[in-house]
Short mmCIF file of C-alpha atoms and ligand atoms in Angstrom, two decimals:
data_model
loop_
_atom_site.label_atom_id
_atom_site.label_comp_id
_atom_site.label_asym_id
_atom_site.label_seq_id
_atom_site.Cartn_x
_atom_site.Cartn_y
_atom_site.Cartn_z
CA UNK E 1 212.43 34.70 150.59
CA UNK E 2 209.60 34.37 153.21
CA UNK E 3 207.83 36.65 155.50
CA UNK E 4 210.19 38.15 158.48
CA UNK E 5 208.54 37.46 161.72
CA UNK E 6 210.09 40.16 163.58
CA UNK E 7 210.20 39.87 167.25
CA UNK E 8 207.30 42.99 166.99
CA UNK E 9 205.05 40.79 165.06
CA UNK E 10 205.46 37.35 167.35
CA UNK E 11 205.17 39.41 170.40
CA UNK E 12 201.37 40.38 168.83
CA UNK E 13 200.78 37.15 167.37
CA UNK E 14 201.33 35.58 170.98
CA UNK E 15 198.67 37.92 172.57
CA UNK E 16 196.47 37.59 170.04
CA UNK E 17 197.08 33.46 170.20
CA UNK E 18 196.35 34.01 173.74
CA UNK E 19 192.82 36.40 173.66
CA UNK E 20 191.08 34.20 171.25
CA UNK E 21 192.04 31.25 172.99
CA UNK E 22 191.09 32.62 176.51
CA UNK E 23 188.56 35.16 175.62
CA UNK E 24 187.00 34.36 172.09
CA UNK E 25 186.92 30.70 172.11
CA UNK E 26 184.51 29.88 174.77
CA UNK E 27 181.69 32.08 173.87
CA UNK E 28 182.16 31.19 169.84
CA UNK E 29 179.62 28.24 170.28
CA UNK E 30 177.27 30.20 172.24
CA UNK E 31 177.26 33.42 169.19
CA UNK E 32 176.68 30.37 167.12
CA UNK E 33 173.81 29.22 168.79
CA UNK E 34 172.36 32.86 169.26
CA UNK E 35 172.86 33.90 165.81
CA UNK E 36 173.55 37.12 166.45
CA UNK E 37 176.40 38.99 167.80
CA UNK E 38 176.61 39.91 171.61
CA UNK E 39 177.23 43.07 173.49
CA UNK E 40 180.13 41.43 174.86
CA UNK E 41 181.96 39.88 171.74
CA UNK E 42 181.98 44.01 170.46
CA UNK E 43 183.81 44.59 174.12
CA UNK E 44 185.60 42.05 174.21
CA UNK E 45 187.33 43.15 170.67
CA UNK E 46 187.04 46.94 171.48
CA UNK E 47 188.66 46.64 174.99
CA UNK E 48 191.85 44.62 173.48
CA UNK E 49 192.18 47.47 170.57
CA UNK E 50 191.97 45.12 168.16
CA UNK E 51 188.54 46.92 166.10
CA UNK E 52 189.94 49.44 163.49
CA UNK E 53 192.73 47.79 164.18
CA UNK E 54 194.23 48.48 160.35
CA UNK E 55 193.06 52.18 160.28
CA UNK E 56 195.54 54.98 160.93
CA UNK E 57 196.56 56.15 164.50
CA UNK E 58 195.51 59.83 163.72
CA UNK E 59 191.82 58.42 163.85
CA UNK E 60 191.86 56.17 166.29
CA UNK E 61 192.80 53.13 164.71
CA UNK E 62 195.94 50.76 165.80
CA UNK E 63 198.01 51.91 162.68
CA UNK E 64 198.64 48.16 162.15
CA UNK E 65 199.96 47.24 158.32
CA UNK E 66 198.31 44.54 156.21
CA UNK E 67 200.35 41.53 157.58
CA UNK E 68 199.68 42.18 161.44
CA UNK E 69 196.14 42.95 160.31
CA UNK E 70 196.34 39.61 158.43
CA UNK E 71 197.98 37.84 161.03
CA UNK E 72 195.33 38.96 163.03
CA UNK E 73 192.65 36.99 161.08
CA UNK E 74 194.14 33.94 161.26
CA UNK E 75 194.90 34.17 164.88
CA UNK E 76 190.72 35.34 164.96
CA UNK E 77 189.44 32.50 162.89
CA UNK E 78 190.54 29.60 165.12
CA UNK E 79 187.85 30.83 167.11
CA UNK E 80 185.60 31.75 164.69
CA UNK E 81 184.88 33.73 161.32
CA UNK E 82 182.11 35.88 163.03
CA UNK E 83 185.25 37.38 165.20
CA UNK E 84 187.04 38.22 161.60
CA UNK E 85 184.18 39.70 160.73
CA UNK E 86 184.01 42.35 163.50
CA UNK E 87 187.37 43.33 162.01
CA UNK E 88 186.03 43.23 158.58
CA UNK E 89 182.85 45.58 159.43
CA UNK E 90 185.82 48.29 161.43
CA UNK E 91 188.80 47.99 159.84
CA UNK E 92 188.29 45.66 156.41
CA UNK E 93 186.48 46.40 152.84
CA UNK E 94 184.75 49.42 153.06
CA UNK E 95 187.06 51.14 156.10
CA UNK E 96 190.38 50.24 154.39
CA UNK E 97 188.43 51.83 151.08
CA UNK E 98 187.85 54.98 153.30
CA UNK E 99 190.62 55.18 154.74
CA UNK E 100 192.80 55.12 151.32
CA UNK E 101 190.96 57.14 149.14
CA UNK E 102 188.67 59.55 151.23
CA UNK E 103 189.04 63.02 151.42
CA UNK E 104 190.32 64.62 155.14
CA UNK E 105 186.52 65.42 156.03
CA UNK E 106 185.70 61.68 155.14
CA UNK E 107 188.36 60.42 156.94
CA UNK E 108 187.40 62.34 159.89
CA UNK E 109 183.84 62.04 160.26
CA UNK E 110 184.23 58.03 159.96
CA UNK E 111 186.91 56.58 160.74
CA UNK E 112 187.39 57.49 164.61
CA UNK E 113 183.88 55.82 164.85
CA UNK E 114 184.59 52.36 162.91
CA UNK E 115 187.58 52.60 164.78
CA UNK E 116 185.79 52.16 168.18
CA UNK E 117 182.97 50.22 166.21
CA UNK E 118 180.71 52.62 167.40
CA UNK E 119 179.64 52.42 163.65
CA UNK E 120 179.91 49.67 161.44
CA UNK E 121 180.65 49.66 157.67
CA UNK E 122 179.50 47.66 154.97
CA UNK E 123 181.11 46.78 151.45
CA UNK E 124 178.17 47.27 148.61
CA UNK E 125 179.41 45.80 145.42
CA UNK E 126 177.56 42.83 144.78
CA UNK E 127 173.51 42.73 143.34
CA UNK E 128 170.98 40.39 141.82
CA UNK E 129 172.61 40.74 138.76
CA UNK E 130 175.92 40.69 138.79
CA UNK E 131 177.88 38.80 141.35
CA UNK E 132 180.99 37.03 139.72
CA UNK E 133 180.84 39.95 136.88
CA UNK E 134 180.88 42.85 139.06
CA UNK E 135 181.71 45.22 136.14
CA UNK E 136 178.63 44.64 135.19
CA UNK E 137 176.29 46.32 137.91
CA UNK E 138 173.61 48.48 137.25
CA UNK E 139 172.92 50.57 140.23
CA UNK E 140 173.17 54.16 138.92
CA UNK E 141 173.92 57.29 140.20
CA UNK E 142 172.67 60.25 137.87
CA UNK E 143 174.57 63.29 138.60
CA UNK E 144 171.81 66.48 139.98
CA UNK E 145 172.43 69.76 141.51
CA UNK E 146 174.93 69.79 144.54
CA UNK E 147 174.80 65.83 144.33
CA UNK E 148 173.86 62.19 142.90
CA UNK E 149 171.31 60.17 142.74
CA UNK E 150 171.32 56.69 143.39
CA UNK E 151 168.76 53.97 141.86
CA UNK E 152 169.82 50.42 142.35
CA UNK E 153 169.61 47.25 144.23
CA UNK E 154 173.02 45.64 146.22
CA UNK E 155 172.49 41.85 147.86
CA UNK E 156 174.49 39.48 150.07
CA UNK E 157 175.90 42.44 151.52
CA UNK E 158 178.17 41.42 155.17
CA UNK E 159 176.60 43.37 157.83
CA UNK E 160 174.71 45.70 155.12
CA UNK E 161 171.81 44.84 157.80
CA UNK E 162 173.78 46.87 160.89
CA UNK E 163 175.79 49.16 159.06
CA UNK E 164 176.01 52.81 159.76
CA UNK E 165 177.90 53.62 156.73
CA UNK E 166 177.73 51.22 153.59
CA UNK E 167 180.57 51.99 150.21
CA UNK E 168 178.42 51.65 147.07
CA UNK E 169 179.69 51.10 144.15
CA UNK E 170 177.36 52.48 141.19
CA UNK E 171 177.58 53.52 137.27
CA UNK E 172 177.95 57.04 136.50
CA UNK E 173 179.02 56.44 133.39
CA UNK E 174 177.43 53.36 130.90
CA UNK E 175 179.56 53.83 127.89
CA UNK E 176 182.71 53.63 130.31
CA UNK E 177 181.54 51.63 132.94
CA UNK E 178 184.85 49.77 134.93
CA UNK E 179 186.96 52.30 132.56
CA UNK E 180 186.70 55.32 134.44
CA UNK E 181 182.78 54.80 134.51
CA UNK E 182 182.07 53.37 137.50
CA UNK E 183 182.27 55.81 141.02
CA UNK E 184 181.95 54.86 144.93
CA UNK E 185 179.99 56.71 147.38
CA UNK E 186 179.24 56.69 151.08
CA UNK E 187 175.71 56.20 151.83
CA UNK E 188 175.18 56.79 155.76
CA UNK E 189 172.21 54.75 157.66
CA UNK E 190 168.90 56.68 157.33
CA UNK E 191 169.90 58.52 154.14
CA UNK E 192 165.95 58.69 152.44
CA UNK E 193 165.44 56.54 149.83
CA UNK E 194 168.12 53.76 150.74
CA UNK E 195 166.36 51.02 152.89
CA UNK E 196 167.58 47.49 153.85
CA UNK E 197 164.53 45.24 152.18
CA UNK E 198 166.06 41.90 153.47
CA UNK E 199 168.66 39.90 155.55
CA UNK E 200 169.69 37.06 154.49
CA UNK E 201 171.46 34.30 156.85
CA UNK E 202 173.28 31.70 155.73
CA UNK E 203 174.67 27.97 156.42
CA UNK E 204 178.02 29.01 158.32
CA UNK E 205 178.39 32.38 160.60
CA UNK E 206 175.10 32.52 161.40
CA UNK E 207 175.35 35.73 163.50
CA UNK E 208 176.43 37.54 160.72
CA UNK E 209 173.54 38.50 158.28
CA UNK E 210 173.51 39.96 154.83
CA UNK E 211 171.88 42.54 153.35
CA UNK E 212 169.47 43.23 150.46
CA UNK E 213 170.02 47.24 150.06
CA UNK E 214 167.78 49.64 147.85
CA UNK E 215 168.46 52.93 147.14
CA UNK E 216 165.61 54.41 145.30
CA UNK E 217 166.16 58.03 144.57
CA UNK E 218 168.50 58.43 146.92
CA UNK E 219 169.96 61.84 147.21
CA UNK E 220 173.61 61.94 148.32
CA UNK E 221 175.78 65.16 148.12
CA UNK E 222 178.97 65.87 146.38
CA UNK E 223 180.70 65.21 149.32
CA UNK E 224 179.77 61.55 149.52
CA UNK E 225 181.68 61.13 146.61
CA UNK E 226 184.35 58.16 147.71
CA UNK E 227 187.78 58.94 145.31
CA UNK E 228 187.86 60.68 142.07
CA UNK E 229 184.73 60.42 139.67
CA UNK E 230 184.87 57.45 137.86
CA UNK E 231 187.79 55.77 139.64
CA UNK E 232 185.05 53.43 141.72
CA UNK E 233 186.18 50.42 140.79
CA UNK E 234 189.92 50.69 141.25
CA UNK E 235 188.83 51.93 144.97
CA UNK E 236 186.82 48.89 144.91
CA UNK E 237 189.59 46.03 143.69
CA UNK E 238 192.52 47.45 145.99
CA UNK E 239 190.02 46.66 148.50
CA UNK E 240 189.38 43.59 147.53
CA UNK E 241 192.92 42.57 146.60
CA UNK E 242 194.23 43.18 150.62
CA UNK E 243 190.79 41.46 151.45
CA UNK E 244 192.05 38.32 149.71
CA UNK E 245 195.50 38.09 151.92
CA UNK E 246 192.74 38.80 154.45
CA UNK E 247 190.35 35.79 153.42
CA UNK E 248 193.59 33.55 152.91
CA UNK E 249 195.23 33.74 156.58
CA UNK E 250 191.53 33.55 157.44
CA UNK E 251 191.38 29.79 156.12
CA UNK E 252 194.99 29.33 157.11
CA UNK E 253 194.16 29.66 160.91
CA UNK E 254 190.51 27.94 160.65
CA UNK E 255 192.26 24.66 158.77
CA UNK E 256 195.53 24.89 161.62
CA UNK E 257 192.60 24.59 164.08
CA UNK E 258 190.36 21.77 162.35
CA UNK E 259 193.81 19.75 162.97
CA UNK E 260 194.37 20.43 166.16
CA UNK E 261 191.20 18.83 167.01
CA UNK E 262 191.54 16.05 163.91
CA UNK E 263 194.92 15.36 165.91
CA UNK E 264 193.60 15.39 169.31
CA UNK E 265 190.47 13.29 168.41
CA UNK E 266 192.56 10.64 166.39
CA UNK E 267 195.26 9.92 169.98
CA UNK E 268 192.38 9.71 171.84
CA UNK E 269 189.27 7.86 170.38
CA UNK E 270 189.97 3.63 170.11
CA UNK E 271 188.79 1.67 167.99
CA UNK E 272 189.78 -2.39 167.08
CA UNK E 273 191.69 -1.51 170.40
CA UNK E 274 194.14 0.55 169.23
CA UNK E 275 193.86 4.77 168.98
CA UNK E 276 192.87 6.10 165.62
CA UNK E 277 196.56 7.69 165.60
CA UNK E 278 197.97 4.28 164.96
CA UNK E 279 196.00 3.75 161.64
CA UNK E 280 198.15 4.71 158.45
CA UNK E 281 194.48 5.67 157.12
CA UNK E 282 194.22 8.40 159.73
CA UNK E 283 197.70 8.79 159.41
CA UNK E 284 198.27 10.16 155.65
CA UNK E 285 194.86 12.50 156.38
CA UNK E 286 196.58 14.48 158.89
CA UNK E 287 199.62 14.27 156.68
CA UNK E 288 198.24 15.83 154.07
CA UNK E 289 196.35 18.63 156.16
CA UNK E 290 199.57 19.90 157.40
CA UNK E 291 200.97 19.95 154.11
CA UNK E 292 198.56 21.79 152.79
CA UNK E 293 198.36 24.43 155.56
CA UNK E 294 202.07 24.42 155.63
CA UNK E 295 202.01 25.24 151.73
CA UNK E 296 199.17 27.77 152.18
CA UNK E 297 200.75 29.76 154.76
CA UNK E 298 204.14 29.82 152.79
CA UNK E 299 202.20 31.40 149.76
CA UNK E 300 200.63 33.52 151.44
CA UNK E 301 203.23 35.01 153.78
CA UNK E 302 205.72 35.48 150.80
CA UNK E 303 202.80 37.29 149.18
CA UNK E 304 202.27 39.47 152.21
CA UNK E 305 205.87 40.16 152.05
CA UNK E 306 205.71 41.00 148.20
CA UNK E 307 202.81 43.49 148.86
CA UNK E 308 204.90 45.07 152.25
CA UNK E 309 207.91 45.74 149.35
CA UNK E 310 205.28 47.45 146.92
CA UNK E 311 204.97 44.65 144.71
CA UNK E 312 201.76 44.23 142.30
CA UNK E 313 200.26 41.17 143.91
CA UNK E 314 197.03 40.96 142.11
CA UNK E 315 197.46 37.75 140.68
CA UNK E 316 199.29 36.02 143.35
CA UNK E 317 196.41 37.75 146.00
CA UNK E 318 194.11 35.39 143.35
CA UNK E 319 196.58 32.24 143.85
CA UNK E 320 196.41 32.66 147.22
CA UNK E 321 192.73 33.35 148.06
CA UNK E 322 192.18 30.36 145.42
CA UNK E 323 194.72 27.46 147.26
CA UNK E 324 193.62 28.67 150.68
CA UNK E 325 190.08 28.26 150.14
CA UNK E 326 190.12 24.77 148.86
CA UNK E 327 192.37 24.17 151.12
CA UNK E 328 190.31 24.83 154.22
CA UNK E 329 187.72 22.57 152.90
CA UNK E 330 190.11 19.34 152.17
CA UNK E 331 190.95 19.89 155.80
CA UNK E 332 187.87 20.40 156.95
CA UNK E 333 186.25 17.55 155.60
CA UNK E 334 189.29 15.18 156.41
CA UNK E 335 188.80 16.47 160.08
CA UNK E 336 185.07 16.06 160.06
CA UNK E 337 186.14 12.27 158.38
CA UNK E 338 188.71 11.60 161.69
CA UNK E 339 185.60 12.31 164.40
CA UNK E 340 183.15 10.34 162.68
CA UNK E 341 179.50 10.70 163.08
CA UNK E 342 180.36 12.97 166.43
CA UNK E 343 181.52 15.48 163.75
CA UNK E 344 178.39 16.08 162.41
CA UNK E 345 176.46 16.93 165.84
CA UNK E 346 174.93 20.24 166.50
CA UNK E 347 176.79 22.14 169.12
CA UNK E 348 180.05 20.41 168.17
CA UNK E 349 182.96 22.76 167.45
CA UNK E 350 184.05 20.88 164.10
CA UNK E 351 180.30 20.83 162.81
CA UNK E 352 180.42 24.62 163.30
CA UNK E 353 183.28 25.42 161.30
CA UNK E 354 182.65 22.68 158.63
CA UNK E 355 179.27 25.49 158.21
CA UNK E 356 181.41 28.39 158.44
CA UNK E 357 184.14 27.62 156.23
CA UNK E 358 182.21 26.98 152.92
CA UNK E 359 181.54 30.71 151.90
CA UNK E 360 185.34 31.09 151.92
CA UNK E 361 185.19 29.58 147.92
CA UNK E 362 182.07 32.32 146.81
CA UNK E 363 182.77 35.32 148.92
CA UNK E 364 185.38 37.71 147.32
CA UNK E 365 185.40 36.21 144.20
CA UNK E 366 184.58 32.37 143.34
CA UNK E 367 187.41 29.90 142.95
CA UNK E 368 186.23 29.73 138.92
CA UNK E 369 186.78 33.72 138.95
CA UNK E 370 190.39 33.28 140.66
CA UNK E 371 191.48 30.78 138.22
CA UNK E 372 190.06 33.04 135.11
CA UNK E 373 192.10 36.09 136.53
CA UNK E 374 195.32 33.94 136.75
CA UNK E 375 195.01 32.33 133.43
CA UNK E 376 194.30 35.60 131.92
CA UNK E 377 197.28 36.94 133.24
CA UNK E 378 199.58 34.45 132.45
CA UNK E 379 198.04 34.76 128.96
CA UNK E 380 197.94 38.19 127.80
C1 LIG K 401 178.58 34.88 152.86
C2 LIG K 401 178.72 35.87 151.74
C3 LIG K 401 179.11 37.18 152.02
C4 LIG K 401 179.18 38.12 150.99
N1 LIG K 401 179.50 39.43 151.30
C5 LIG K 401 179.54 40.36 150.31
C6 LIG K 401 179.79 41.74 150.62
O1 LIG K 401 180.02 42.11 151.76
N2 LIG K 401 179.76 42.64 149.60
C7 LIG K 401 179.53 42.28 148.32
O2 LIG K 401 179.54 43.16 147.46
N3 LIG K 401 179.27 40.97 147.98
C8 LIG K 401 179.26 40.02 148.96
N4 LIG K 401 179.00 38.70 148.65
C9 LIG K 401 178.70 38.33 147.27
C10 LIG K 401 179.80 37.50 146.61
O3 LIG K 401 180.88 38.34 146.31
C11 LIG K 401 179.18 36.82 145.39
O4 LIG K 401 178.29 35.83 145.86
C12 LIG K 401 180.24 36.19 144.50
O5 LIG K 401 181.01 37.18 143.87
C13 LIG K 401 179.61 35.29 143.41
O6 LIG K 401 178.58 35.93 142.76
P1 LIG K 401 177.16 35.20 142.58
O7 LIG K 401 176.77 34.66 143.91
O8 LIG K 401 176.24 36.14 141.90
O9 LIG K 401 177.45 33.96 141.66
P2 LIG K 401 177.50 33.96 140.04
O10 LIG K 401 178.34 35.08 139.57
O11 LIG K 401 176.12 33.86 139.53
O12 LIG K 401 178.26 32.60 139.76
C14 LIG K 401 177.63 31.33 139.93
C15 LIG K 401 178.66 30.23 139.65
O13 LIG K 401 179.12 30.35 138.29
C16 LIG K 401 180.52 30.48 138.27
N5 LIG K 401 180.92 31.37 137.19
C17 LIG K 401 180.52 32.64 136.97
N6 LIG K 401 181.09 33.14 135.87
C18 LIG K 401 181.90 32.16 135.40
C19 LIG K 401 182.80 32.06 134.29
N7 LIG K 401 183.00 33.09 133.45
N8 LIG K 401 183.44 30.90 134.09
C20 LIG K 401 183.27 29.86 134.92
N9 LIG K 401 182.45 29.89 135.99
C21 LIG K 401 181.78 31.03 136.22
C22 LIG K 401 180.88 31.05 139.62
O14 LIG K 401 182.25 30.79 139.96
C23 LIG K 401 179.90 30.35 140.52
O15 LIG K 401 180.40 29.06 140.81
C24 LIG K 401 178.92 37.74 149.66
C25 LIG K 401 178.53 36.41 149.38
C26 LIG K 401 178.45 35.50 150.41
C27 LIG K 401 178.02 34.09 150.08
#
């Protein structure tokens, strides 16, 4: 059994179709070109209600579920991933993370503002040395009167640059480390002792930077304490787990949009006098795009359905995040192949999103990691 669109859910996906397409689009080549996001994109997002748009009503948010929210992406990311990303930084990682396991007075103090995207939050998991093995991480946090300490370093942090409130996850416990050893805590902007040392930008997105966070000595009080002691990195994976659905429909509605144009281009450009659409070449390229999306969407909507009845989607959140990254870059590339040389221009829309799409395989968890959690599963 599939996904139900209800007639709720099509009547948002048709408004949402229709503001990226009428507001989003057009200035998603000029963000590129600026590198940075604009006053306006934020306004744009916050007038429609669509920031926060996953956090609960009682704080401001748009008391969306995980399948509008994911709809949502891929409706976002035919524009572009730096518009995701503004719903990442208000109502992904680190707000869903807050909004789950924080305490009332946690709740309260930030989730009305991500919800607005006054403030901006930032998902601190990753560092120098551990990336695909994030049980291994080494920032600490040593526990001191009427607090914790933190000593670490975090890197390739999204938005850790801009954030106002970042979710670090640190050790508080090396014998136990991810069993019951590892704790999350919110860090707020201007805490002393945690400073941003560098932002990074990368090939693809380049308005949205990453950060290289320190925290040396950096006092935080009880109260910053994210969950129970020790129960860090379960915070951390649930997070993660919705952010794969998230990341899928995310490549989903960037790959339905590198056809469009693949299918556009190809009925319009002649060549040997005769339009590219003719050639059985071109032909079996945009054949096998649409299959692929088509097979994409249909795991992941099942799996969005599985996870709306309560099932344990772990592993299928790792089939899905695994096929739909790939799966963006097939089409991408057979797209990019279609256009030709034009393709590869600066300034052309297919050239951006061949940039933008290529984190999709390293960011929340490498396509080698997915396919070690599946196997493991299927053989334990
Ligand atoms: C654009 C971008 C945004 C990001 N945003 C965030 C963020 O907001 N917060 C955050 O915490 N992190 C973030 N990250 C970090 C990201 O999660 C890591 O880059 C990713 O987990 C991989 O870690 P690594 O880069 O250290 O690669 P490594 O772990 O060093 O891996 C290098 C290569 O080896 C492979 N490999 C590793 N172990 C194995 C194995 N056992 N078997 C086979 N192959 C293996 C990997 O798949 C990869 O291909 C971001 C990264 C990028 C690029």
């Amino acid at each position: 059994m599939n996904l139900e669109i209800t007639p709720e859910l099509a009547e948002v996906r048709s408004a949402l179709r229709k503001f990226t397409r009428e507001q989003l689009e057009p200035i998603a080549l000029e963000i590129d070109k600026l590198g940075a996001i604009p006053e306006r994109a934020w306004h744009l997002m916050r007038d429609a209600g669509y920031l926060g748009m996953q956090l609960p009503v009682e704080y401001g948010g748009g008391g969306f579920d995980m399948t509008t929210y994911c709809l949502a992406l891929e409706e976002f990311s035919r524009s572009s991933r730096v518009f995701t990303m503004l719903l990442d930084y208000t109502s992904g990682l680190a707000p869903l993370g807050i909004s789950r396991a924080g305490t009332p007075e946690q709740k309260a103090r930030y989730l009305p503002k991500l919800a607005t995207g006054e403030w901006k939050a930032a998902f601190g998991l990753t560092e120098p040395g551990a990336g695909s093995d994030s049980a291994a991480i080494s920032t600490s946090a040593r526990r001191v009167e009427g607090g914790w300490v933190l000593n670490g370093k975090k890197h390739y942090i999204s938005g850790g640059n801009i954030a106002d409130v970042v979710m670090v996850v640190t050790v508080t416990d090396a014998q136990k480390r991810a069993r019951g050893g590892i704790s999350t805590f919110l860090v707020d902007k201007g805490t002393p002792g945690f400073v941003v040392t560098r932002t990074d930008t990368t090939i693809g997105s380049d308005a949205i930077k990453l950060g290289e966070l320190t925290f040396e000595d950096c006092f935080v009080p009880d109260n910053a304490l994210l969950g129970e002691l020790g129960g860090g990195f379960k915070i951390a994976m649930g997070s993660l787990t919705s952010g794969r659905l998230g990341v899928s429909c995310s490549c989903i509605g960037a790959a339905d949009r590198m056809l469009e144009m693949a299918i556009g281009h190809a009925k319009e450009r002649n060549t040997f006098g005769k339009p590219l659409a003719d050639r059985q070449a071109i032909q079996w390229m945009i054949a096998d795009s649409a299959l692929e999306i088509q097979l994409a969407r249909s795991l992941t909507y099942e799996t969005l359905r599985r996870a709306q009845a309560g099932d344990d989607i772990g592993t299928s959140a790792s089939m899905c995040k695994l096929y739909c990254s790939e799966m963006v870059g097939r089409v991408a590339d057979r797209s990019v192949q279609i256009h030709g040389g034009m393709a590869l221009m600066r300034g052309f829309n297919l050239e951006r999103f061949y940039r933008d799409i290529r984190h999709y395989r390293i960011g929340e968890g490498t396509s080698e990691v997915h396919r070690m959690l599946i196997a493991r599963d299927l053989l334990k």
